[in-house]
């Protein structure tokens, strides 16, 4: 702490080097400058749930964090073209404010917490939401202190106020004067590092669970809720296992919904790796008009990401042109049903090159069935394989844990693509590890990898292609 205070204040540095004892006010002043310069970050231990250390946090905010007076110029931009704009505090500039928090109150509805950077805000004043382009009016401006809400007649620069029941406001929205539209740079939140499937124990609570999850997502920008279109599972993504456990606790104790978290189902794919060809004749006679269709197909693999191609190489009219779309439709149906384990087939070309029809019994239905069965039969001879999603992850760890992390990556069928040493903080060094591993192994990787090096890790895992 003394080092941090001395580095940004010359007077403190002189006394520190001379061996003189620093007063508490000098230390606080030096630390405040260090925090403002972002060369020092205070770490405090507190528990709001148990009301332990909250006063210490409030005192630290007053002692260490800069007030609006210490940042007279705020950099912003214009909507649309992002033209640079400087907002000057205390110079009579028009209103500019940022929605920094959203909370859903069971009685008051949506509460939007706003910090005013420049100008003033009054009740029923026209306000432009520069992020969405909508104009709104706040009938009441509230100052919130715990559970108490006090209506104020005006809010000025540096004030934090609350607006109730404006559903079109979201966290990171910029509010400004209609005649002076500006966009204040939003707070950047880290991407999720872990995902789990969540479902209600009682199926009747599924809809209720979805409603409450949506409310929690509005309050927490680091939480993402989505519905997997393939597995139809509700997926919650957050910053770690404890983060998701907090969501489950909220649902159980406040919404009274019993829920369970499980590993998400992995969306596998199937493809072929070799050329194959064959035929199928669909013939059915049950009295009266029957069904007849004969289809010859060639199946070939395509490069990853190519999708599906259907090629018509029929010549001489051996299959009437009007039945070719029915053959393609049958092949499409077989693609969705899979050839190995029922997963969709990708990156494959199906070529119809020959066939036969009957002048009376042939129909679109007959050729559709013939095309579907022929594709499944031929694809099974084209050396089909199962494709598993992979994750491209970046792991940042202290240098002393690099060996243990490398072993953990290898145990998850991961491949280290590269390493780079960087300097973090004053002296410690971290190493970036780039790994590529299967989705099933990486879903719960953040919690497992944390155990390898006592939680000193930073993991980023964007979505990656199939392998």
Tab-separated table of N, CA and C in Angstrom, residues 242-379:
chain	number	residue	atom	x	y	z
A	242	UNK	N	-20.481	-20.592	-8.485
A	242	UNK	CA	-21.144	-19.878	-7.397
A	242	UNK	C	-22.190	-18.917	-7.931
A	243	UNK	N	-21.900	-18.291	-9.051
A	243	UNK	CA	-22.847	-17.371	-9.681
A	243	UNK	C	-24.149	-18.087	-10.029
A	244	UNK	N	-24.036	-19.257	-10.635
A	244	UNK	CA	-25.236	-20.010	-11.003
A	244	UNK	C	-25.952	-20.556	-9.776
A	245	UNK	N	-25.198	-20.923	-8.744
A	245	UNK	CA	-25.825	-21.383	-7.506
A	245	UNK	C	-26.670	-20.275	-6.877
A	246	UNK	N	-26.221	-19.037	-7.033
A	246	UNK	CA	-26.990	-17.909	-6.511
A	246	UNK	C	-28.335	-17.784	-7.221
A	247	UNK	N	-28.343	-18.029	-8.534
A	247	UNK	CA	-29.597	-17.994	-9.294
A	247	UNK	C	-30.547	-19.085	-8.802
A	248	UNK	N	-30.011	-20.270	-8.594
A	248	UNK	CA	-30.843	-21.377	-8.097
A	248	UNK	C	-31.400	-21.047	-6.713
A	249	UNK	N	-30.567	-20.467	-5.855
A	249	UNK	CA	-31.023	-20.076	-4.512
A	249	UNK	C	-32.168	-19.070	-4.600
A	250	UNK	N	-32.042	-18.110	-5.506
A	250	UNK	CA	-33.087	-17.096	-5.681
A	250	UNK	C	-34.405	-17.747	-6.105
A	251	UNK	N	-34.333	-18.671	-7.043
A	251	UNK	CA	-35.550	-19.327	-7.521
A	251	UNK	C	-36.205	-20.157	-6.426
A	252	UNK	N	-35.398	-20.825	-5.625
A	252	UNK	CA	-35.950	-21.707	-4.591
A	252	UNK	C	-36.531	-20.938	-3.412
A	253	UNK	N	-35.845	-19.873	-2.976
A	253	UNK	CA	-36.237	-19.220	-1.733
A	253	UNK	C	-37.119	-17.987	-1.931
A	254	UNK	N	-37.042	-17.369	-3.089
A	254	UNK	CA	-37.856	-16.179	-3.315
A	254	UNK	C	-39.027	-16.452	-4.268
A	255	UNK	N	-38.781	-17.223	-5.303
A	255	UNK	CA	-39.854	-17.549	-6.243
A	255	UNK	C	-40.580	-18.833	-5.861
A	256	UNK	N	-40.042	-19.581	-4.888
A	256	UNK	CA	-40.644	-20.839	-4.433
A	256	UNK	C	-40.774	-21.846	-5.573
A	257	UNK	N	-39.729	-21.972	-6.370
A	257	UNK	CA	-39.713	-22.916	-7.485
A	257	UNK	C	-38.562	-23.889	-7.261
A	258	UNK	N	-38.864	-25.157	-7.185
A	258	UNK	CA	-37.823	-26.162	-7.060
A	258	UNK	C	-37.209	-26.429	-8.438
A	259	UNK	N	-35.916	-26.186	-8.551
A	259	UNK	CA	-35.231	-26.351	-9.833
A	259	UNK	C	-34.007	-27.230	-9.649
A	260	UNK	N	-33.520	-27.744	-10.757
A	260	UNK	CA	-32.301	-28.551	-10.773
A	260	UNK	C	-31.414	-28.094	-11.919
A	261	UNK	N	-30.097	-28.153	-11.691
A	261	UNK	CA	-29.128	-27.851	-12.746
A	261	UNK	C	-28.456	-29.148	-13.179
A	262	UNK	N	-28.300	-29.301	-14.478
A	262	UNK	CA	-27.620	-30.467	-15.035
A	262	UNK	C	-26.684	-30.002	-16.149
A	263	UNK	N	-25.797	-30.890	-16.554
A	263	UNK	CA	-24.948	-30.574	-17.695
A	263	UNK	C	-25.810	-30.474	-18.948
A	264	UNK	N	-25.594	-29.464	-19.781
A	264	UNK	CA	-26.382	-29.352	-21.015
A	264	UNK	C	-26.128	-30.528	-21.952
A	265	UNK	N	-27.158	-30.886	-22.671
A	265	UNK	CA	-26.992	-31.922	-23.681
A	265	UNK	C	-26.126	-31.370	-24.809
A	266	UNK	N	-25.221	-32.191	-25.307
A	266	UNK	CA	-24.314	-31.754	-26.366
A	266	UNK	C	-24.966	-31.987	-27.725
A	267	UNK	N	-24.970	-30.949	-28.546
A	267	UNK	CA	-25.585	-31.034	-29.873
A	267	UNK	C	-24.578	-31.619	-30.867
A	268	UNK	N	-24.544	-32.934	-30.943
A	268	UNK	CA	-23.641	-33.599	-31.884
A	268	UNK	C	-24.168	-33.457	-33.313
A	269	UNK	N	-23.301	-33.750	-34.260
A	269	UNK	CA	-23.662	-33.795	-35.678
A	269	UNK	C	-23.054	-35.061	-36.278
A	270	UNK	N	-23.535	-35.417	-37.456
A	270	UNK	CA	-22.998	-36.570	-38.180
A	270	UNK	C	-22.586	-36.115	-39.572
A	271	UNK	N	-21.627	-36.828	-40.162
A	271	UNK	CA	-21.213	-36.551	-41.529
A	271	UNK	C	-20.621	-37.830	-42.121
A	272	UNK	N	-20.257	-37.765	-43.388
A	272	UNK	CA	-19.633	-38.912	-44.058
A	272	UNK	C	-18.203	-38.533	-44.433
A	273	UNK	N	-17.370	-39.540	-44.605
A	273	UNK	CA	-15.956	-39.291	-44.898
A	273	UNK	C	-15.492	-39.937	-46.191
A	274	UNK	N	-16.378	-40.618	-46.909
A	274	UNK	CA	-15.965	-41.304	-48.139
A	274	UNK	C	-17.100	-41.248	-49.160
A	275	UNK	N	-16.741	-41.601	-50.395
A	275	UNK	CA	-17.727	-41.658	-51.476
A	275	UNK	C	-18.446	-43.009	-51.440
A	276	UNK	N	-19.743	-42.962	-51.723
A	276	UNK	CA	-20.523	-44.194	-51.823
A	276	UNK	C	-21.698	-43.946	-52.750
A	277	UNK	N	-22.183	-45.000	-53.367
A	277	UNK	CA	-23.374	-44.874	-54.201
A	277	UNK	C	-24.192	-46.160	-54.111
A	278	UNK	N	-25.470	-46.020	-54.387
A	278	UNK	CA	-26.372	-47.158	-54.310
A	278	UNK	C	-27.756	-46.769	-54.780
A	279	UNK	N	-28.695	-47.694	-54.642
A	279	UNK	CA	-30.049	-47.448	-55.111
A	279	UNK	C	-31.067	-48.064	-54.165
A	280	UNK	N	-32.296	-47.590	-54.295
A	280	UNK	CA	-33.414	-48.197	-53.554
A	280	UNK	C	-34.667	-48.107	-54.421
A	281	UNK	N	-35.369	-49.220	-54.468
A	281	UNK	CA	-36.631	-49.265	-55.209
A	281	UNK	C	-37.782	-49.405	-54.201
A	282	UNK	N	-38.649	-48.414	-54.225
A	282	UNK	CA	-39.834	-48.463	-53.362
A	282	UNK	C	-41.000	-48.948	-54.206
A	283	UNK	N	-41.514	-50.125	-53.823
A	283	UNK	CA	-42.605	-50.736	-54.587
A	283	UNK	C	-43.635	-51.281	-53.616
A	284	UNK	N	-44.873	-50.848	-53.809
A	284	UNK	CA	-45.943	-51.285	-52.918
A	284	UNK	C	-47.208	-51.482	-53.738
A	285	UNK	N	-47.789	-52.647	-53.626
A	285	UNK	CA	-49.009	-52.971	-54.371
A	285	UNK	C	-50.015	-53.563	-53.389
A	286	UNK	N	-51.136	-52.909	-53.225
A	286	UNK	CA	-52.134	-53.385	-52.252
A	286	UNK	C	-53.539	-53.335	-52.844
A	287	UNK	N	-53.624	-53.557	-54.133
A	287	UNK	CA	-54.940	-53.480	-54.771
A	287	UNK	C	-55.195	-52.081	-55.276
A	288	UNK	N	-55.569	-51.941	-56.490
A	288	UNK	CA	-55.751	-50.620	-57.088
A	288	UNK	C	-54.411	-50.021	-57.443
A	289	UNK	N	-54.359	-48.713	-57.393
A	289	UNK	CA	-53.117	-48.026	-57.731
A	289	UNK	C	-52.081	-48.263	-56.647
A	290	UNK	N	-50.852	-48.638	-57.041
A	290	UNK	CA	-49.789	-48.906	-56.089
A	290	UNK	C	-48.825	-47.740	-55.990
A	291	UNK	N	-47.608	-48.001	-55.451
A	291	UNK	CA	-46.559	-47.006	-55.328
A	291	UNK	C	-45.276	-47.574	-55.932
A	292	UNK	N	-44.608	-46.736	-56.727
A	292	UNK	CA	-43.363	-47.192	-57.339
A	292	UNK	C	-42.437	-45.992	-57.529
A	293	UNK	N	-41.200	-46.193	-57.126
A	293	UNK	CA	-40.176	-45.189	-57.345
A	293	UNK	C	-38.812	-45.796	-57.127
A	294	UNK	N	-37.910	-45.610	-58.065
A	294	UNK	CA	-36.550	-46.134	-57.928
A	294	UNK	C	-35.569	-44.978	-58.041
A	295	UNK	N	-34.664	-44.877	-57.058
A	295	UNK	CA	-33.723	-43.764	-56.986
A	295	UNK	C	-32.310	-44.312	-56.824
A	296	UNK	N	-31.367	-43.754	-57.605
A	296	UNK	CA	-29.944	-44.062	-57.489
A	296	UNK	C	-29.233	-42.788	-57.007
A	297	UNK	N	-28.470	-42.892	-55.921
A	297	UNK	CA	-27.797	-41.729	-55.334
A	297	UNK	C	-26.308	-41.964	-55.184
A	298	UNK	N	-25.562	-40.839	-55.271
A	298	UNK	CA	-24.146	-40.815	-54.892
A	298	UNK	C	-24.007	-39.874	-53.691
A	299	UNK	N	-23.242	-40.285	-52.694
A	299	UNK	CA	-23.024	-39.468	-51.493
A	299	UNK	C	-21.542	-39.176	-51.375
A	300	UNK	N	-21.215	-37.870	-51.189
A	300	UNK	CA	-19.817	-37.445	-51.073
A	300	UNK	C	-19.668	-36.481	-49.907
A	301	UNK	N	-18.512	-36.504	-49.225
A	301	UNK	CA	-18.261	-35.544	-48.134
A	301	UNK	C	-17.934	-34.166	-48.687
A	302	UNK	N	-18.250	-33.134	-47.921
A	302	UNK	CA	-17.928	-31.748	-48.263
A	302	UNK	C	-17.035	-31.153	-47.181
A	303	UNK	N	-16.325	-30.052	-47.483
A	303	UNK	CA	-15.486	-29.404	-46.456
A	303	UNK	C	-16.332	-28.947	-45.269
A	304	UNK	N	-15.750	-28.882	-44.077
A	304	UNK	CA	-16.484	-28.433	-42.890
A	304	UNK	C	-17.137	-27.064	-43.100
A	305	UNK	N	-18.375	-26.948	-42.691
A	305	UNK	CA	-19.107	-25.700	-42.814
A	305	UNK	C	-19.833	-25.520	-44.127
A	306	UNK	N	-19.739	-26.501	-45.033
A	306	UNK	CA	-20.377	-26.368	-46.343
A	306	UNK	C	-21.875	-26.635	-46.299
A	307	UNK	N	-22.347	-27.380	-45.293
A	307	UNK	CA	-23.766	-27.671	-45.208
A	307	UNK	C	-24.158	-28.856	-46.076
A	308	UNK	N	-25.247	-28.696	-46.830
A	308	UNK	CA	-25.768	-29.783	-47.657
A	308	UNK	C	-25.963	-29.310	-49.087
A	309	UNK	N	-25.602	-30.175	-50.036
A	309	UNK	CA	-25.820	-29.895	-51.451
A	309	UNK	C	-26.601	-31.046	-52.077
A	310	UNK	N	-27.582	-30.687	-52.896
A	310	UNK	CA	-28.318	-31.701	-53.653
A	310	UNK	C	-28.096	-31.419	-55.137
A	311	UNK	N	-27.633	-32.430	-55.860
A	311	UNK	CA	-27.296	-32.262	-57.274
A	311	UNK	C	-28.146	-33.223	-58.111
A	312	UNK	N	-28.686	-32.696	-59.179
A	312	UNK	CA	-29.502	-33.502	-60.108
A	312	UNK	C	-28.681	-33.783	-61.362
A	313	UNK	N	-28.281	-35.040	-61.571
A	313	UNK	CA	-27.536	-35.449	-62.764
A	313	UNK	C	-28.329	-36.450	-63.605
A	314	UNK	N	-29.617	-36.459	-63.422
A	314	UNK	CA	-30.478	-37.371	-64.183
A	314	UNK	C	-30.566	-36.888	-65.628
A	315	UNK	N	-30.351	-37.793	-66.568
A	315	UNK	CA	-30.460	-37.474	-67.995
A	315	UNK	C	-31.425	-38.467	-68.649
A	316	UNK	N	-32.000	-38.029	-69.736
A	316	UNK	CA	-32.881	-38.909	-70.500
A	316	UNK	C	-34.266	-39.063	-69.905
A	317	UNK	N	-34.565	-38.351	-68.820
A	317	UNK	CA	-35.899	-38.412	-68.232
A	317	UNK	C	-36.229	-39.714	-67.541
A	318	UNK	N	-35.193	-40.468	-67.098
A	318	UNK	CA	-35.483	-41.736	-66.417
A	318	UNK	C	-36.262	-41.499	-65.116
A	319	UNK	N	-36.060	-40.329	-64.518
A	319	UNK	CA	-36.934	-39.870	-63.431
A	319	UNK	C	-37.567	-38.564	-63.916
A	320	UNK	N	-38.862	-38.522	-64.055
A	320	UNK	CA	-39.510	-37.290	-64.521
A	320	UNK	C	-39.124	-36.092	-63.664
A	321	UNK	N	-38.954	-34.959	-64.319
A	321	UNK	CA	-38.505	-33.749	-63.627
A	321	UNK	C	-39.413	-33.386	-62.456
A	322	UNK	N	-40.709	-33.670	-62.593
A	322	UNK	CA	-41.641	-33.290	-61.539
A	322	UNK	C	-41.432	-34.082	-60.251
A	323	UNK	N	-40.700	-35.199	-60.303
A	323	UNK	CA	-40.462	-36.005	-59.108
A	323	UNK	C	-39.113	-35.719	-58.436
A	324	UNK	N	-38.239	-34.937	-59.090
A	324	UNK	CA	-36.925	-34.622	-58.502
A	324	UNK	C	-37.057	-33.871	-57.174
A	325	UNK	N	-37.939	-32.835	-57.063
A	325	UNK	CA	-38.091	-32.172	-55.753
A	325	UNK	C	-38.546	-33.128	-54.658
A	326	UNK	N	-39.342	-34.134	-54.996
A	326	UNK	CA	-39.778	-35.106	-53.996
A	326	UNK	C	-38.590	-35.939	-53.499
A	327	UNK	N	-37.682	-36.293	-54.404
A	327	UNK	CA	-36.472	-37.024	-54.008
A	327	UNK	C	-35.641	-36.166	-53.054
A	328	UNK	N	-35.468	-34.881	-53.388
A	328	UNK	CA	-34.689	-33.976	-52.529
A	328	UNK	C	-35.347	-33.833	-51.155
A	329	UNK	N	-36.674	-33.739	-51.129
A	329	UNK	CA	-37.372	-33.618	-49.853
A	329	UNK	C	-37.161	-34.865	-48.996
A	330	UNK	N	-37.181	-36.033	-49.623
A	330	UNK	CA	-36.926	-37.263	-48.877
A	330	UNK	C	-35.527	-37.313	-48.308
A	331	UNK	N	-34.545	-36.844	-49.090
A	331	UNK	CA	-33.165	-36.800	-48.605
A	331	UNK	C	-33.056	-35.840	-47.413
A	332	UNK	N	-33.730	-34.689	-47.506
A	332	UNK	CA	-33.706	-33.722	-46.409
A	332	UNK	C	-34.249	-34.335	-45.126
A	333	UNK	N	-35.305	-35.082	-45.220
A	333	UNK	CA	-35.870	-35.724	-44.029
A	333	UNK	C	-34.884	-36.702	-43.408
A	334	UNK	N	-34.171	-37.440	-44.238
A	334	UNK	CA	-33.171	-38.376	-43.709
A	334	UNK	C	-32.006	-37.641	-43.063
A	335	UNK	N	-31.651	-36.460	-43.588
A	335	UNK	CA	-30.581	-35.662	-42.991
A	335	UNK	C	-30.893	-35.330	-41.541
A	336	UNK	N	-32.137	-34.960	-41.271
A	336	UNK	CA	-32.518	-34.559	-39.914
A	336	UNK	C	-32.579	-35.747	-38.962
A	337	UNK	N	-32.873	-36.928	-39.480
A	337	UNK	CA	-32.996	-38.107	-38.627
A	337	UNK	C	-31.657	-38.776	-38.348
A	338	UNK	N	-30.626	-38.453	-39.125
A	338	UNK	CA	-29.302	-39.001	-38.880
A	338	UNK	C	-29.130	-40.410	-39.423
A	339	UNK	N	-27.865	-40.868	-39.387
A	339	UNK	CA	-27.549	-42.196	-39.928
A	339	UNK	C	-26.820	-43.075	-38.909
A	340	UNK	N	-26.326	-42.458	-37.821
A	340	UNK	CA	-25.623	-43.222	-36.791
A	340	UNK	C	-26.382	-43.243	-35.467
A	341	UNK	N	-26.616	-42.037	-34.932
A	341	UNK	CA	-27.221	-41.941	-33.597
A	341	UNK	C	-28.401	-40.985	-33.560
A	342	UNK	N	-28.930	-40.629	-34.731
A	342	UNK	CA	-30.103	-39.768	-34.762
A	342	UNK	C	-29.811	-38.287	-34.746
A	343	UNK	N	-28.535	-37.870	-34.951
A	343	UNK	CA	-28.186	-36.450	-34.983
A	343	UNK	C	-28.190	-35.952	-36.431
A	344	UNK	N	-28.447	-34.652	-36.649
A	344	UNK	CA	-28.488	-34.121	-38.019
A	344	UNK	C	-27.179	-34.359	-38.773
A	345	UNK	N	-27.300	-34.602	-40.077
A	345	UNK	CA	-26.136	-34.830	-40.934
A	345	UNK	C	-25.759	-33.521	-41.606
A	346	UNK	N	-24.479	-33.194	-41.624
A	346	UNK	CA	-23.993	-31.950	-42.216
A	346	UNK	C	-22.844	-32.239	-43.169
A	347	UNK	N	-22.521	-31.232	-43.985
A	347	UNK	CA	-21.351	-31.270	-44.875
A	347	UNK	C	-21.356	-32.506	-45.769
A	348	UNK	N	-22.420	-32.659	-46.542
A	348	UNK	CA	-22.553	-33.823	-47.416
A	348	UNK	C	-23.241	-33.405	-48.710
A	349	UNK	N	-22.858	-34.059	-49.796
A	349	UNK	CA	-23.485	-33.829	-51.101
A	349	UNK	C	-24.195	-35.106	-51.532
A	350	UNK	N	-25.458	-34.967	-51.910
A	350	UNK	CA	-26.239	-36.093	-52.428
A	350	UNK	C	-26.553	-35.823	-53.896
A	351	UNK	N	-26.185	-36.762	-54.753
A	351	UNK	CA	-26.378	-36.608	-56.199
A	351	UNK	C	-27.290	-37.721	-56.702
A	352	UNK	N	-28.417	-37.329	-57.273
A	352	UNK	CA	-29.304	-38.313	-57.902
A	352	UNK	C	-28.901	-38.402	-59.381
A	353	UNK	N	-28.576	-39.616	-59.854
A	353	UNK	CA	-28.057	-39.732	-61.222
A	353	UNK	C	-28.832	-40.749	-62.072
A	354	UNK	N	-29.702	-41.525	-61.455
A	354	UNK	CA	-30.454	-42.512	-62.242
A	354	UNK	C	-31.675	-42.936	-61.435
A	355	UNK	N	-32.607	-43.568	-62.122
A	355	UNK	CA	-33.792	-44.060	-61.454
A	355	UNK	C	-34.787	-44.610	-62.456
A	356	UNK	N	-35.935	-45.025	-61.971
A	356	UNK	CA	-37.001	-45.536	-62.830
A	356	UNK	C	-38.342	-45.093	-62.273
A	357	UNK	N	-39.300	-44.981	-63.173
A	357	UNK	CA	-40.647	-44.654	-62.739
A	357	UNK	C	-41.641	-45.589	-63.410
A	358	UNK	N	-42.866	-45.519	-62.960
A	358	UNK	CA	-43.958	-46.322	-63.528
A	358	UNK	C	-45.033	-45.357	-64.015
A	359	UNK	N	-45.563	-45.580	-65.224
A	359	UNK	CA	-46.524	-44.621	-65.775
A	359	UNK	C	-47.802	-44.472	-64.944
A	360	UNK	N	-48.126	-45.480	-64.113
A	360	UNK	CA	-49.367	-45.421	-63.330
A	360	UNK	C	-49.090	-45.274	-61.839
A	361	UNK	N	-48.163	-46.084	-61.313
A	361	UNK	CA	-47.971	-46.161	-59.865
A	361	UNK	C	-47.006	-45.122	-59.297
A	362	UNK	N	-46.212	-44.452	-60.111
A	362	UNK	CA	-45.250	-43.468	-59.583
A	362	UNK	C	-45.977	-42.214	-59.109
A	363	UNK	N	-45.450	-41.643	-58.008
A	363	UNK	CA	-46.024	-40.420	-57.431
A	363	UNK	C	-44.950	-39.708	-56.636
A	364	UNK	N	-45.256	-38.477	-56.218
A	364	UNK	CA	-44.304	-37.727	-55.394
A	364	UNK	C	-44.044	-38.445	-54.079
A	365	UNK	N	-45.088	-38.997	-53.476
A	365	UNK	CA	-44.926	-39.706	-52.207
A	365	UNK	C	-43.991	-40.901	-52.360
A	366	UNK	N	-44.140	-41.644	-53.484
A	366	UNK	CA	-43.304	-42.817	-53.711
A	366	UNK	C	-41.834	-42.428	-53.866
A	367	UNK	N	-41.553	-41.371	-54.637
A	367	UNK	CA	-40.164	-40.953	-54.834
A	367	UNK	C	-39.583	-40.294	-53.575
A	368	UNK	N	-40.431	-39.674	-52.772
A	368	UNK	CA	-39.952	-39.114	-51.506
A	368	UNK	C	-39.476	-40.237	-50.580
A	369	UNK	N	-40.266	-41.306	-50.468
A	369	UNK	CA	-39.878	-42.444	-49.638
A	369	UNK	C	-38.629	-43.116	-50.191
A	370	UNK	N	-38.574	-43.277	-51.519
A	370	UNK	CA	-37.414	-43.908	-52.147
A	370	UNK	C	-36.148	-43.100	-51.910
A	371	UNK	N	-36.256	-41.737	-52.009
A	371	UNK	CA	-35.097	-40.877	-51.788
A	371	UNK	C	-34.595	-40.946	-50.358
A	372	UNK	N	-35.537	-40.960	-49.389
A	372	UNK	CA	-35.147	-40.998	-47.976
A	372	UNK	C	-34.440	-42.308	-47.630
A	373	UNK	N	-35.018	-43.425	-48.049
A	373	UNK	CA	-34.420	-44.724	-47.718
A	373	UNK	C	-33.103	-44.921	-48.458
A	374	UNK	N	-33.045	-44.465	-49.727
A	374	UNK	CA	-31.810	-44.611	-50.500
A	374	UNK	C	-30.668	-43.838	-49.861
A	375	UNK	N	-30.945	-42.605	-49.378
A	375	UNK	CA	-29.876	-41.815	-48.761
A	375	UNK	C	-29.357	-42.491	-47.500
A	376	UNK	N	-30.260	-42.977	-46.643
A	376	UNK	CA	-29.811	-43.632	-45.415
A	376	UNK	C	-28.970	-44.868	-45.734
A	377	UNK	N	-29.387	-45.613	-46.745
A	377	UNK	CA	-28.664	-46.839	-47.111
A	377	UNK	C	-27.273	-46.520	-47.639
A	378	UNK	N	-27.194	-45.532	-48.527
A	378	UNK	CA	-25.904	-45.194	-49.136
A	378	UNK	C	-24.985	-44.517	-48.119
A	379	UNK	N	-25.551	-43.617	-47.272
A	379	UNK	CA	-24.726	-42.892	-46.305
A	379	UNK	C	-24.061	-43.830	-45.315
